Short mmCIF file of C-alpha atoms in Angstrom, two decimals:
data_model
loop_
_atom_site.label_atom_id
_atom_site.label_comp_id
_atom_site.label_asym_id
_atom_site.label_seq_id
_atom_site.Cartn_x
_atom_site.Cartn_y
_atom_site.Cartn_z
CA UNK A 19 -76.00 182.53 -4.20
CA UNK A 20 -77.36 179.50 -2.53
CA UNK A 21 -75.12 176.57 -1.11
CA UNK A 22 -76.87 174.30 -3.79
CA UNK A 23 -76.07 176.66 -6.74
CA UNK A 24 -72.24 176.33 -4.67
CA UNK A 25 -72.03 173.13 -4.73
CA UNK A 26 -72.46 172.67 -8.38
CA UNK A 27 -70.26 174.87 -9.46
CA UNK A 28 -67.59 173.69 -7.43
CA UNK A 29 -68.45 170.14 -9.40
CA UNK A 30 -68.19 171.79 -12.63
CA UNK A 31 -64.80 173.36 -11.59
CA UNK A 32 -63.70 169.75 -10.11
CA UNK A 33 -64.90 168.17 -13.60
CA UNK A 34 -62.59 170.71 -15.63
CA UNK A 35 -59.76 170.28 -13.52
CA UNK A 36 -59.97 166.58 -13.72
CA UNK A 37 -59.80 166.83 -17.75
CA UNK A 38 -56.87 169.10 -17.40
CA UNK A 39 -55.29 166.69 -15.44
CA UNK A 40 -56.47 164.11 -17.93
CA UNK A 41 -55.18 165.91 -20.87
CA UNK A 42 -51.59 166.74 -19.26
CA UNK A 43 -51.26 162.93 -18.15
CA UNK A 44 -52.04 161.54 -21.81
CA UNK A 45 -49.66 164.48 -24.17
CA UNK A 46 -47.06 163.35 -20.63
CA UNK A 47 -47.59 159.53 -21.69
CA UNK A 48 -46.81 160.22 -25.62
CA UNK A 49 -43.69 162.73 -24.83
CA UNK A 50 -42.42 159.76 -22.59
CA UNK A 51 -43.46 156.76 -25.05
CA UNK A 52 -42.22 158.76 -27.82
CA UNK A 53 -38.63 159.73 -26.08
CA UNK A 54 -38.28 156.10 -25.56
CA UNK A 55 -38.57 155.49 -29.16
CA UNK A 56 -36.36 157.98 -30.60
CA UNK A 57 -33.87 157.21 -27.55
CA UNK A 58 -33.69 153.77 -28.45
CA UNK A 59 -33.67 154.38 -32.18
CA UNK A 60 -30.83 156.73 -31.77
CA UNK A 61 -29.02 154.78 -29.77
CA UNK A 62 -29.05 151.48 -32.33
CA UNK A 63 -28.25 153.99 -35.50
CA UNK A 64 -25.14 155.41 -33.76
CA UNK A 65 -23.79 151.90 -32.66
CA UNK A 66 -24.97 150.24 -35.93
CA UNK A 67 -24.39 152.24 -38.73
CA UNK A 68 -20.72 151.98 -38.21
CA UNK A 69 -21.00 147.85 -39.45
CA UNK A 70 -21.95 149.26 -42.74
CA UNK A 71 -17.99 149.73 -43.46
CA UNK A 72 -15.63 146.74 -43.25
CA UNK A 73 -11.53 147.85 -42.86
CA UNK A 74 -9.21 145.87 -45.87
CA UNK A 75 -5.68 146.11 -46.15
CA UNK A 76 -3.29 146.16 -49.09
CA UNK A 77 -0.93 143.45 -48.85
CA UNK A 78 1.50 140.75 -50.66
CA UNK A 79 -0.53 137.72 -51.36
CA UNK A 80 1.91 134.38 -52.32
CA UNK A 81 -0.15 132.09 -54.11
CA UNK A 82 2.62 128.48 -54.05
CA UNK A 83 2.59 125.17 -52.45
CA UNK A 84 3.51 126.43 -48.92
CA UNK A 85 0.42 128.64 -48.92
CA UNK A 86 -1.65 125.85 -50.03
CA UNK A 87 -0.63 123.73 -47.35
CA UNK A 88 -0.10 126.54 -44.67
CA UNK A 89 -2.26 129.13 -45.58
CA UNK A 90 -0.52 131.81 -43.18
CA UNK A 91 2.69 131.78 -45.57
CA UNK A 92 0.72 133.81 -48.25
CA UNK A 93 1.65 136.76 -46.80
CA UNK A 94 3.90 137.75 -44.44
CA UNK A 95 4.75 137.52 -40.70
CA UNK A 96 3.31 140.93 -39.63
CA UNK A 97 0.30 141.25 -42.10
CA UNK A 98 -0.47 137.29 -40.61
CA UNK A 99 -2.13 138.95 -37.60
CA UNK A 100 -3.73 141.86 -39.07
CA UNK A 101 -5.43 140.26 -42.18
CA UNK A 102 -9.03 138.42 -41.46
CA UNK A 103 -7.99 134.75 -40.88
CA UNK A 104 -11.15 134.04 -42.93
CA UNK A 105 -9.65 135.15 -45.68
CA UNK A 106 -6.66 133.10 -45.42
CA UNK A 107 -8.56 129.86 -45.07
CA UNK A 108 -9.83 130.05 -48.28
CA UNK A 109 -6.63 130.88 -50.44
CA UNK A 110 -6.12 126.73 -50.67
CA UNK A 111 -9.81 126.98 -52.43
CA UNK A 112 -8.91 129.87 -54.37
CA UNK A 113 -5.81 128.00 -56.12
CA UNK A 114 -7.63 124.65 -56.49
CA UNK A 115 -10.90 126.84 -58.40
CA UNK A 116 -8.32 129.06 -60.44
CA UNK A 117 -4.71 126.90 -61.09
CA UNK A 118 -3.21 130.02 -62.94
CA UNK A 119 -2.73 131.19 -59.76
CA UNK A 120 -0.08 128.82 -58.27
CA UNK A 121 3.02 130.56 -57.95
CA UNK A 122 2.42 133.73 -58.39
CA UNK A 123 2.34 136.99 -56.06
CA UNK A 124 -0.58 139.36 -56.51
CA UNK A 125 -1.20 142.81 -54.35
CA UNK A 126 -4.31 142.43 -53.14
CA UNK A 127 -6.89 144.42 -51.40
CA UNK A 128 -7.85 141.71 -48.04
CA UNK A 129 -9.66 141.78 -45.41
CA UNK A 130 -8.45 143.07 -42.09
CA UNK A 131 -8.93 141.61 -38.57
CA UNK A 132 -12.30 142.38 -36.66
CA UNK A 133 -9.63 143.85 -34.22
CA UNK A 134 -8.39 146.14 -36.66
CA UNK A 135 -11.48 147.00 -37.77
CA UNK A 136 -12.56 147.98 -34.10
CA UNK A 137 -9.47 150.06 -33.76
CA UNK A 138 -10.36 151.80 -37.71
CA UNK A 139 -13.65 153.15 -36.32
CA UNK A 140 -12.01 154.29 -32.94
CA UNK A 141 -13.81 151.57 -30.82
CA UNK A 142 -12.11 149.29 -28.03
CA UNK A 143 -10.05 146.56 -29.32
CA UNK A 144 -7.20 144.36 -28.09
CA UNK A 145 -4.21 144.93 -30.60
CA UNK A 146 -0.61 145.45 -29.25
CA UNK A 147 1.03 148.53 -29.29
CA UNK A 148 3.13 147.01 -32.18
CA UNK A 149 0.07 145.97 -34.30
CA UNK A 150 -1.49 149.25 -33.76
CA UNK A 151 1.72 151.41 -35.32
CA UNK A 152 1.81 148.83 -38.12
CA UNK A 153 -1.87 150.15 -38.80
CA UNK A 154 -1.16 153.56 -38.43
CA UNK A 155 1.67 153.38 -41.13
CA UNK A 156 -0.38 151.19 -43.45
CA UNK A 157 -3.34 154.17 -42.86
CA UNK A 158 -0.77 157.00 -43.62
CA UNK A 159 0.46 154.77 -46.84
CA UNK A 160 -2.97 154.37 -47.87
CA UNK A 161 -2.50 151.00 -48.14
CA UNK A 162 -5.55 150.43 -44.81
CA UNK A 163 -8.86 152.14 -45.23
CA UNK A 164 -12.79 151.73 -44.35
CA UNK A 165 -15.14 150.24 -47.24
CA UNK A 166 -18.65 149.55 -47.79
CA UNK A 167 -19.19 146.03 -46.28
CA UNK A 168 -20.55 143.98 -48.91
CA UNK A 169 -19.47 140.68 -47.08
CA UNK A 170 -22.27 141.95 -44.29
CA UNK A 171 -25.03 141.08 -46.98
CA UNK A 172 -23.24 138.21 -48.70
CA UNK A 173 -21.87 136.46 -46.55
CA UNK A 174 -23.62 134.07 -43.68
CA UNK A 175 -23.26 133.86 -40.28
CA UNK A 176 -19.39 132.98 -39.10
CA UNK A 177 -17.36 132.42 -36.32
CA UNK A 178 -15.51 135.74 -37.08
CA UNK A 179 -17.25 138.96 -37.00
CA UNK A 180 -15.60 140.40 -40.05
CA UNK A 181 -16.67 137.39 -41.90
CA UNK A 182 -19.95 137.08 -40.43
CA UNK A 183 -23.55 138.03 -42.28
CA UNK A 184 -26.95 138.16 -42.54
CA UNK A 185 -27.32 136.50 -46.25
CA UNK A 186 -28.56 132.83 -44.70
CA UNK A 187 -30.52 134.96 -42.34
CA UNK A 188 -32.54 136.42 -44.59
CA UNK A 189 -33.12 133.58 -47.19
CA UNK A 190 -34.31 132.07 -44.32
CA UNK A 191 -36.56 134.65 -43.47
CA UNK A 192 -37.77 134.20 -47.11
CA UNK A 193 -38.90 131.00 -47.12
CA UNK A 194 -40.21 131.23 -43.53
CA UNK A 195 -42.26 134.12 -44.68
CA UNK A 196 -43.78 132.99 -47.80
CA UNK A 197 -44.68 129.42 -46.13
CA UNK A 198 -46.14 131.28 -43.16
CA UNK A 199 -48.56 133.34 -45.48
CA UNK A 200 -48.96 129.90 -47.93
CA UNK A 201 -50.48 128.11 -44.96
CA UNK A 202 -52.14 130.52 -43.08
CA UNK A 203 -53.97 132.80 -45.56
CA UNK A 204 -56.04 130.39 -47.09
CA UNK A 205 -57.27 128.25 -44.10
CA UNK A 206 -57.81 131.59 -42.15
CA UNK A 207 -59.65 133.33 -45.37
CA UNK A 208 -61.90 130.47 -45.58
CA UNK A 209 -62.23 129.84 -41.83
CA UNK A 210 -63.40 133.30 -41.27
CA UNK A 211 -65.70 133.53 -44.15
CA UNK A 212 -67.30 130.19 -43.14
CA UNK A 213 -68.27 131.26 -39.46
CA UNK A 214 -69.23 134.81 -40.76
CA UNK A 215 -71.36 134.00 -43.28
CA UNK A 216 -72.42 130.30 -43.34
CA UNK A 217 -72.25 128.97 -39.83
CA UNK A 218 -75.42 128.53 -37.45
CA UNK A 219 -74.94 130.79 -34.65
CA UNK A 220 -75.61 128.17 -32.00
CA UNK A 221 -73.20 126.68 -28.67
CA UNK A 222 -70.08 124.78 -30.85
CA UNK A 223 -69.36 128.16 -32.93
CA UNK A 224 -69.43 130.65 -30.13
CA UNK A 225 -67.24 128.18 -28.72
CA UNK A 226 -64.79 128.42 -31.20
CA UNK A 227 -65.38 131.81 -31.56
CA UNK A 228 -64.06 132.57 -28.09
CA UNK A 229 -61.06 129.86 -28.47
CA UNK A 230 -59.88 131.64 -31.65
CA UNK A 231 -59.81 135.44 -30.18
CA UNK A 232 -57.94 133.21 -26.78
CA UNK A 233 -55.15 132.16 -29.16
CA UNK A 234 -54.98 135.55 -30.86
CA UNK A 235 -53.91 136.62 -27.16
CA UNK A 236 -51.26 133.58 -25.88
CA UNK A 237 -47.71 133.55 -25.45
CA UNK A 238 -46.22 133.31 -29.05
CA UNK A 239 -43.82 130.40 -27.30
CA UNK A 240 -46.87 128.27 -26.89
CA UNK A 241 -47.49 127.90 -30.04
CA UNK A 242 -43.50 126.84 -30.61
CA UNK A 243 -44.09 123.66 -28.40
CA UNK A 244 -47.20 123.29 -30.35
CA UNK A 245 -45.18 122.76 -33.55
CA UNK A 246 -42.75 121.06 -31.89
CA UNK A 247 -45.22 118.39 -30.77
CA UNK A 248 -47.28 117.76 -33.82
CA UNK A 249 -44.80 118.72 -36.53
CA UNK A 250 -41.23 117.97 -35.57
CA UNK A 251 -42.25 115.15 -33.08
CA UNK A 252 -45.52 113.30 -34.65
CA UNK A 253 -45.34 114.50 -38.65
CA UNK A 254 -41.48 113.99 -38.36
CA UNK A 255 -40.37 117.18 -40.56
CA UNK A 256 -36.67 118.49 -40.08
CA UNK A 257 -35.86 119.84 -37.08
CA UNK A 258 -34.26 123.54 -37.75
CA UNK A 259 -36.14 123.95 -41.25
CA UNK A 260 -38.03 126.59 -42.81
CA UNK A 261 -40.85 124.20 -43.03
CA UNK A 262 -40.86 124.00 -39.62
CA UNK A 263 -40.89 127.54 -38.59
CA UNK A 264 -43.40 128.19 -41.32
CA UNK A 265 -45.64 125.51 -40.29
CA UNK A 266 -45.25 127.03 -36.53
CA UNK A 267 -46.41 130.12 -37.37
CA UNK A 268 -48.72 129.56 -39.22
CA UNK A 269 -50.65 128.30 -36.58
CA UNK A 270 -49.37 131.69 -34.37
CA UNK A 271 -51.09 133.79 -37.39
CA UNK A 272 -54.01 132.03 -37.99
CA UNK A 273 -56.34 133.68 -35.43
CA UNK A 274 -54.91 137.45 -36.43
CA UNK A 275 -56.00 136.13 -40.37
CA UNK A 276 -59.19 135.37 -39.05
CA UNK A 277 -59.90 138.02 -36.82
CA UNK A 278 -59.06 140.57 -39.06
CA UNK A 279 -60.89 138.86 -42.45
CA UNK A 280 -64.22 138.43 -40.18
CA UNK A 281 -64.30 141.92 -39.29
CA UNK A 282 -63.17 143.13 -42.75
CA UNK A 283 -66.50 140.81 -43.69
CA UNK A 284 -68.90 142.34 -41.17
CA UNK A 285 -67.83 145.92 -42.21
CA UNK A 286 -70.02 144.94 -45.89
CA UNK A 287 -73.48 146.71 -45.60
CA UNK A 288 -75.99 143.92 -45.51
CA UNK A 289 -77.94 145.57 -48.14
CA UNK A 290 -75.37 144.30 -50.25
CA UNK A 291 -75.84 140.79 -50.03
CA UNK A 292 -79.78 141.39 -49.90
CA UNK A 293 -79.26 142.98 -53.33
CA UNK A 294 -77.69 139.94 -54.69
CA UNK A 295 -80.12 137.01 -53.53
CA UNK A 296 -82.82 139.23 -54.85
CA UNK A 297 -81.56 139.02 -58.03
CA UNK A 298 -81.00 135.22 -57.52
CA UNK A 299 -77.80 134.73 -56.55
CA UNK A 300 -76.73 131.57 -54.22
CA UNK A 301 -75.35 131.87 -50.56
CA UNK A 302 -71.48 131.30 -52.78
CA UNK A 303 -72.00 133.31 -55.52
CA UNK A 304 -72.49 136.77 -52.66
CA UNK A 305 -69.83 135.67 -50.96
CA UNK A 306 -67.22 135.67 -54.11
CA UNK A 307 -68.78 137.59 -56.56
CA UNK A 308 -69.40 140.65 -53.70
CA UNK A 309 -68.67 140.10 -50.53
CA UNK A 310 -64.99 139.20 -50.92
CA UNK A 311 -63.90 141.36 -53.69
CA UNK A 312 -65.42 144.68 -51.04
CA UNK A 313 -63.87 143.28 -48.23
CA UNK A 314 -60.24 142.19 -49.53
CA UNK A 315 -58.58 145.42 -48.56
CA UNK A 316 -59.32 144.77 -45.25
CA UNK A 317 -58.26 141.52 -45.47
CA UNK A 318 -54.52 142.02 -47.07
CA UNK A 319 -54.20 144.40 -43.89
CA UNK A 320 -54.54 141.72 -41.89
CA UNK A 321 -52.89 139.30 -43.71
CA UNK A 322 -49.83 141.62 -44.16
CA UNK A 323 -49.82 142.46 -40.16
CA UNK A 324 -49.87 138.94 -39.79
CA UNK A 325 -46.59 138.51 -41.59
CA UNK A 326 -45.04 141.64 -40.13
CA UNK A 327 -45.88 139.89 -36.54
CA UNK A 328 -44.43 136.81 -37.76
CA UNK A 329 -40.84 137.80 -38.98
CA UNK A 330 -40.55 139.53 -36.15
CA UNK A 331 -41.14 136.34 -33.84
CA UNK A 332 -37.96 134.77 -31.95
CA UNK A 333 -39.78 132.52 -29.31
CA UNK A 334 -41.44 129.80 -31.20
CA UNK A 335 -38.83 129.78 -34.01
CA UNK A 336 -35.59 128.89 -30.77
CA UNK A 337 -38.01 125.74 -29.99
CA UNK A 338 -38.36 124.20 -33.53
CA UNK A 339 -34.35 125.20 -33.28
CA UNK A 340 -34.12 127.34 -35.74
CA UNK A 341 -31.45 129.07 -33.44
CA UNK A 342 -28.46 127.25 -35.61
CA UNK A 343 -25.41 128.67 -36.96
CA UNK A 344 -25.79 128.77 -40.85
CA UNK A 345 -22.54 129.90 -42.65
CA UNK A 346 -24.02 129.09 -46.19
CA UNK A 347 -27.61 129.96 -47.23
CA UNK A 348 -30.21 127.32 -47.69
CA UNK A 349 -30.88 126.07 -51.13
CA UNK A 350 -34.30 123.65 -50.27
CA UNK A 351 -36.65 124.35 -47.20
CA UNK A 352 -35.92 121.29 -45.72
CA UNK A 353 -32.18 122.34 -44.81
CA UNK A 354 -31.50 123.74 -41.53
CA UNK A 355 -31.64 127.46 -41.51
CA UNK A 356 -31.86 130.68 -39.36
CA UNK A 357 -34.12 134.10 -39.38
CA UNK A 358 -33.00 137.50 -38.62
CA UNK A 359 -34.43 138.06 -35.32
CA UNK A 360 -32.85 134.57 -34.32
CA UNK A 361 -29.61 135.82 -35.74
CA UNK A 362 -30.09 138.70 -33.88
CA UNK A 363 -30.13 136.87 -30.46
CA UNK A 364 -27.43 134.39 -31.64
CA UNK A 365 -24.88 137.56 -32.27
CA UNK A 366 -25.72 139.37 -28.97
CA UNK A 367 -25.07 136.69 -26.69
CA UNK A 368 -21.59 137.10 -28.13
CA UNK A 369 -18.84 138.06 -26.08
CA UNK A 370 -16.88 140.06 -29.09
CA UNK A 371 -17.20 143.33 -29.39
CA UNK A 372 -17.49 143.28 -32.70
CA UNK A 373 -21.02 141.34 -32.97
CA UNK A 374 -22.03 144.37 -31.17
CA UNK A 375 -22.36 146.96 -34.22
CA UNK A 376 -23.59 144.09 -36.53
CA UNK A 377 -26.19 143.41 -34.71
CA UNK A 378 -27.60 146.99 -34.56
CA UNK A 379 -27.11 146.88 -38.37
CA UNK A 380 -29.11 143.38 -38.19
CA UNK A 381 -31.79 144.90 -35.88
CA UNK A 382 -31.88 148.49 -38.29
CA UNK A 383 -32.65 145.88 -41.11
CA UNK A 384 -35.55 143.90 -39.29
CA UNK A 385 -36.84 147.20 -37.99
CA UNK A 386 -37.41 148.18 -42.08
CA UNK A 387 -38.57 145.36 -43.31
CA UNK A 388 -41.14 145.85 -40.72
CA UNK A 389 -41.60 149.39 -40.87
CA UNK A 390 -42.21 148.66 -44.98
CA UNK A 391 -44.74 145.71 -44.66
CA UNK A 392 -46.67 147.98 -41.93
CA UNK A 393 -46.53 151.07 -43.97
CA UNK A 394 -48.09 148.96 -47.06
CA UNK A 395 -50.84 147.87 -45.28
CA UNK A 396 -51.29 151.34 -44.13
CA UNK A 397 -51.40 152.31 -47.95
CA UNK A 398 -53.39 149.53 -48.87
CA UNK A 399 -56.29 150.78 -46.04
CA UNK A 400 -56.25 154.17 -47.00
CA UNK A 401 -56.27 153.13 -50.97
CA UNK A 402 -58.75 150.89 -50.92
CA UNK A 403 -61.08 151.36 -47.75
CA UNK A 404 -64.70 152.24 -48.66
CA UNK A 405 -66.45 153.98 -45.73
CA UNK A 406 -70.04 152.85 -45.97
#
């Protein structure tokens, strides 16, 4: 065997070895990407899940005068420091919304200190060694136990963890959402079909061609001073409102919209539309009558990864300050209001151990919403999808 006939074998044998060591480096990149993932989903289940029970204690509750000027006197001197002093702040309320109440005593299920709570589920807390044998008897009397925590999805965000929820959050989150896809669908839908169908390909549209796949690609916190500028600052609409984080990003989801609806557009053999002008139709009626109805699956996937991108934004939203403590849900979009991941961010900057699980809980809820909105564009695809 010649030194030629060498040679290229040893190539051959360098060429395999080199997609070996391909192969092992990419399955070594998804083992590694994919231990990440299930590490860090693990890890926000296990400290998380435990939010989803709330402790309550049975105690004496004295509904009278005293407790409706001191609320602390409607129960007694030791349950004072173990029951949620958010509950005790609104017996006055209670007593003013039902009169038959005054001057009675009712056992009552309450809820317990955050404190309590941490020491319920076995997690660092900072009761005395009195307040934590007062718990211990009220657990062996029954009369302290671990429920579903309803107040978690009722409630909005407090000042005391046991007390605190997501409820404003997510209304929020509501109206942010459906004002972002209000906005942004429409001008995006009809942006995209305009420059893939109508507009001259000449200097000013490859221009904004190139501008609109640039702001598909910049920091989402640009586009938070953006709003901040011309909506907050120049249009004058309410600081810390839905209105303005909708507005905001629907400017961030814009080029996505676009992208997405000009490729779903190009995907549509041109046959198609030669079919319909040779039966007469205008320029319009291809567009909407064929067109648009072939390409809309492939337009509500982009639409709907648009959205899941854009509830899952933080940046933009903190500079139209939509980082505000909401206790009560907002009933117009004009009021100030908060989103879950700025809830998120508010809660873990907290120095009470607490906010820790409820924020895993918060962050398990975010992650579903967009695990579901990705998963139904998914669906939608593989549905609808026509493969030309």
């Amino acid at each position: 065997m010649d030194n030629k006939e060498l040679r290229r074998q040893k190539r051959i044998r360098q060429r395999y070895r080199g997609e070996i060591l391909f192969r092992i480096l990419a399955v070594s990149a998804i083992v590694v990407a994919a231990s990440f993932l299930v590490f860090f989903m693990t890890d926000i289940i296990r400290t998380g899940y435990t939010a989803a029970k709330q402790t309550v204690i049975q105690t004496e509750v004295t509904y009278n005068a005293d407790s409706m000027e001191v609320p602390q006197m409607a129960v007694t001197e030791e349950m004072e420091l173990l029951v949620s002093r958010g509950f005790l702040r609104l017996i006055p309320m209670q007593m003013e919304e039902n009169p038959k109440l005054m001057n009675t005593v009712k056992t009552e299920w309450v809820l317990a200190d955050s404190e309590v709570d941490q020491y319920m589920k076995g997690k660092p807390n900072r009761l005395s060694e009195d307040d934590i044998a007062l718990v211990d008897t009220l657990k062996k009397e029954g009369k302290a136990k671990l429920v579903f925590n309803k107040w978690f999805f009722s409630n909005g965000d407090s000042k005391l963890p046991e007390m605190a929820g997501l409820a404003s959050a997510v209304v929020g989150s509501l109206y942010v959402l459906f004002l972002t896809i209000l906005f942004s669908a429409p001008i995006g839908v009809m942006t995209a079909i305009y420059l893939e169908e109508f507009a001259p390909d000449n200097w000013f549209t490859r221009i904004i061609e190139v501008n609109i796949n640039n702001l598909a690609a910049i920091p989402s916190i640009i586009f938070g001073l953006l709003g901040l500028a011309i909506f907050i600052n120049l249009f004058g609409v309410p600081r810390s409102s839905a209105l303005a984080g909708g507005l905001t990003l629907s400017l961030m989801s814009l080029p996505v919209i676009i992208i997405s609806t000009r490729a779903a557009l190009s995907s549509v053999p041109d046959t198609i539309r030669q079919a319909a002008q040779g039966v007469g139709a205008s320029p319009w009626q291809v567009v909407w009558h064929h067109i648009l109805p072939l390409s809309l699956p492939g337009i509500m996937t982009g639409a709907i990864i648009s959205m899941a991108r854009a509830i899952g934004e933080t940046a933009p939203l903190l500079i139209v300050g939509m980082l505000a403590y909401i206790p009560s849900a907002p009933k117009t979009m004009t009021e100030a209001a908060t989103v879950l991941p700025a809830q998120i961010y508010t809660w873990s900057g907290d120095s009470l151990k607490a906010y820790t699980e409820r924020t895993a809980l918060c962050i398990i809820v975010l992650l579903t919403v967009l695990l579901v909105l990705n998963a139904t564009a998914v669906l939608l695809r593989n549905k609808y999808e026509r493969k030309w």
